Amino acid sequence: MGRAKKSTRKFEKNHLKDTLERRKDFAKVKQRYQVKAKKKAKKAGEDGGGRAGSDKDATGDAEANGAGAGPFGDMSVEDFFQGGFEIPGEKDRKANRTKKKNVGSGTGKRKRIELDDGDDGSSVTSLEGVAASTTSGSESGAEDDFDKHKGDLNALAEKDPEFYNFLKENDEELLDFAENNKAGSVAEGEDTPKKKRKKLREDAVPDDEDGDEAEVTAAMVEKWGVALTENNSLRAMRQVVLAFRAAAHVNEDDGKEYKYTISDPDVYHNLLVLTLKHVPEVLNHHLPAKETHSGKVHVPTESKKYQTLIPLLKSHTSSILHLLTTLSDASTLKLTLSSLLPLIPYIFSFKKLLRGLVRTVVNIWSDPPCPEATRITAFLVIRRIAVIGDSGLKEATLKVAYEGLVKGSRVTTVHTMQGVNLMKNSATELWGLDQMVGYTTGFNFVRQLAIHLRASITNNSKESYKTVYNWQYIHSLDFWSRVLSAHCDPLKEAQTAKESLLRPLVYPVVQVTLGAMRLIPTAQYFPLRFQLTRALLRISCATGTYIPLAPALIEVLSSTEMRKKPKSSTLKPLDFSTAIRAPKSYLRTRVYQDGLGDQVVELLGDFFVLWAKSIAFPELVLPVTVMLKRWLREVSGSSAKSKAEKSKSGNRNGKVNAAVGLLVQKLEANAKWVEERRAKVDFALSDRAGVEGFLREEEWEKTPLGAFVVGQRKSREERERLIEEGRREEGRKREEVGRADSNGEGRGTDQANEWSGEGESGDDDH
């Protein structure tokens, strides 16, 4: 036996299975119509006075009894079967309906009979034609039944109007039989078994544009709630989703019509609570989501029930997204966001809808006016998407989250700083979910920051520095310092027994931050330098990386702002935690000089305390102590030869000079403490393990420098607490004054209206 042709093999691979299924379907249809034709022939033989056993006998009887067969005498058997059975007296009354029936069913039956007379029907084309004709015939037959029922009801209304009105009042579904059947047949497929048609008809999504709009009442909401909680009814859930869709677009003139309308605020609130709480529960009951230990979630998306619920899921999710953009109440917004958490696994197949969901939730998360609890709930939704999504979705989520972070940190004040820190700390967790994706996205964003810095350096225009010296750029660098410090910790790396994939980002982030720090070395931007120094201190503390920060801080002390005598001022102390640029009114003032001195002493202490237990601490601190002592001699005037020069030189700021002198003492004391313990070691400098384990058991707080830094931090925290309490008290008083002013305006308006009313009444009397 030879090898089959290529076309035959191709047909067997691509079309054979479908062809066999179509042939089986056609055989069932053919058998059903043959049985129906036999029944019709049997009934026609009994009515005409004879019994027809076959098509030939029926044809012979018709020819023999041609004159005496009445209205059917001139019909052949094929015409008789095609036209159906008709009462002669009612032929005129049902002419239009019979004409439609003949057109619809005649085509299908003609093809069936042609196949019966011909070969065995092995042609694929003929099978497809028969299947199509059968479908059209059944659809036309269904329309015929609807038209017949409608005609009978119209005739009943003419003959017996009282009974028709009785049916209209007590059994309205009977009068709407046609419309209900058309709506119910939406979900019935051509190949659906009869046993499942009823269930699918119940689960079909009703068209919310059919019929008049219905007002949602409290009783309806209560009824739906009982059906959802007790029975997990899909039908009730569909009605609730339709009503929720109307509620999400309430009071909007968008030209769309909805099945339900809502006018009562209490009903609106109850419907929202019912939908947001119980719709996810019903979905989980019918389509349970299974979650693995790694956080992945599996939903049976291949099941037929999920396929029937796809329009419902899309409609419900779209309504929630629209509602999120219009809500202003914090509690309702939080409830709406919470309802998205269990829905996320079911909508992963809808990529476009999911992208819109991520952007909408990120906008809420990065909105400064939103309450903290609402923003945390929004972040939980973002994190849920990033955890159970694939690498592509994680990358898209990280990009949108970073864009939202940069956008939300544009305006930074005392009131918004807490929200910005919330965004940075929460977004830091996202970059640790998948470090490979986190590295690729992080590298691209850090590269963009480096490109902006390079463009600002190479561009000689006066405004070029503004692309770097702004809050968005500073917050971006501070954010990446938080990411690296959180996920490049040596303790975490030791637990996982491998180096963090984000560690290669440490070097570029540090280089970009140092470059931005010294872009404009003027006294007006010293606050920005302090912001970036804290970011680098965070990286150095968490990763154990040495970053030379002392030179940048010594430059501040060496500036003219710290060497010259300041002028007195009544300005408030500058808040360096919420400032990157000092106003010009602060320059050369005593209050600004005091602030700069405190910041330099604090940051130098925080920098050197990181290496307070290092075996190389004496050599590390020696150049700094020499420069600080030289600066103290210059600003105190001790280097001047005459009294006149001594009175003119120096900054004459005893507070700052004393703080710097105390720092120098603590640095020298700590260096001496390390030297004493270093003299007792018995390992060489080449012994790396011994060097790294030097003073490992000692606590840094018990070192001379560590004790000094701990005391400074406690006093600083107490001072910040008092300032915060004073700020809150001032805000509370301001609110009370504003409330009193508004009440006074209201009383004045009422009095003015009263006077106006008296004047009008007086005019009328006159």
Coordinates of N, CA, C and O in Angstrom, one line a residue, residues 2 172 206 272 365 521 624 631 654:
G2 N 0.7 2.1 -1.0 CA 1.5 3.3 -1.1 C 1.2 4.4 0.0 O 0.2 4.3 0.7
E172 N -48.9 38.4 33.7 CA -48.3 39.2 32.7 C -47.3 38.5 31.9 O -47.0 38.9 30.7
P206 N -28.9 39.2 30.8 CA -30.0 40.0 30.2 C -29.5 41.3 29.6 O -28.6 41.9 30.1
L272 N -24.5 49.2 46.6 CA -23.1 49.2 46.5 C -22.4 48.3 47.5 O -21.6 47.5 47.1
W365 N -3.4 55.4 44.7 CA -2.3 55.2 45.6 C -1.3 56.4 45.6 O -0.8 56.7 46.7
P521 N 27.3 73.8 43.7 CA 27.8 73.9 45.1 C 27.6 75.2 45.8 O 28.6 75.8 46.3
V624 N 39.9 64.1 58.6 CA 38.7 64.9 59.0 C 39.0 65.7 60.2 O 38.6 66.9 60.3
W631 N 39.6 74.4 60.8 CA 38.4 75.3 60.6 C 38.0 76.0 61.9 O 37.6 77.2 61.9
G654 N 29.2 80.9 68.6 CA 29.7 79.9 69.6 C 29.0 78.6 69.6 O 29.5 77.6 70.0

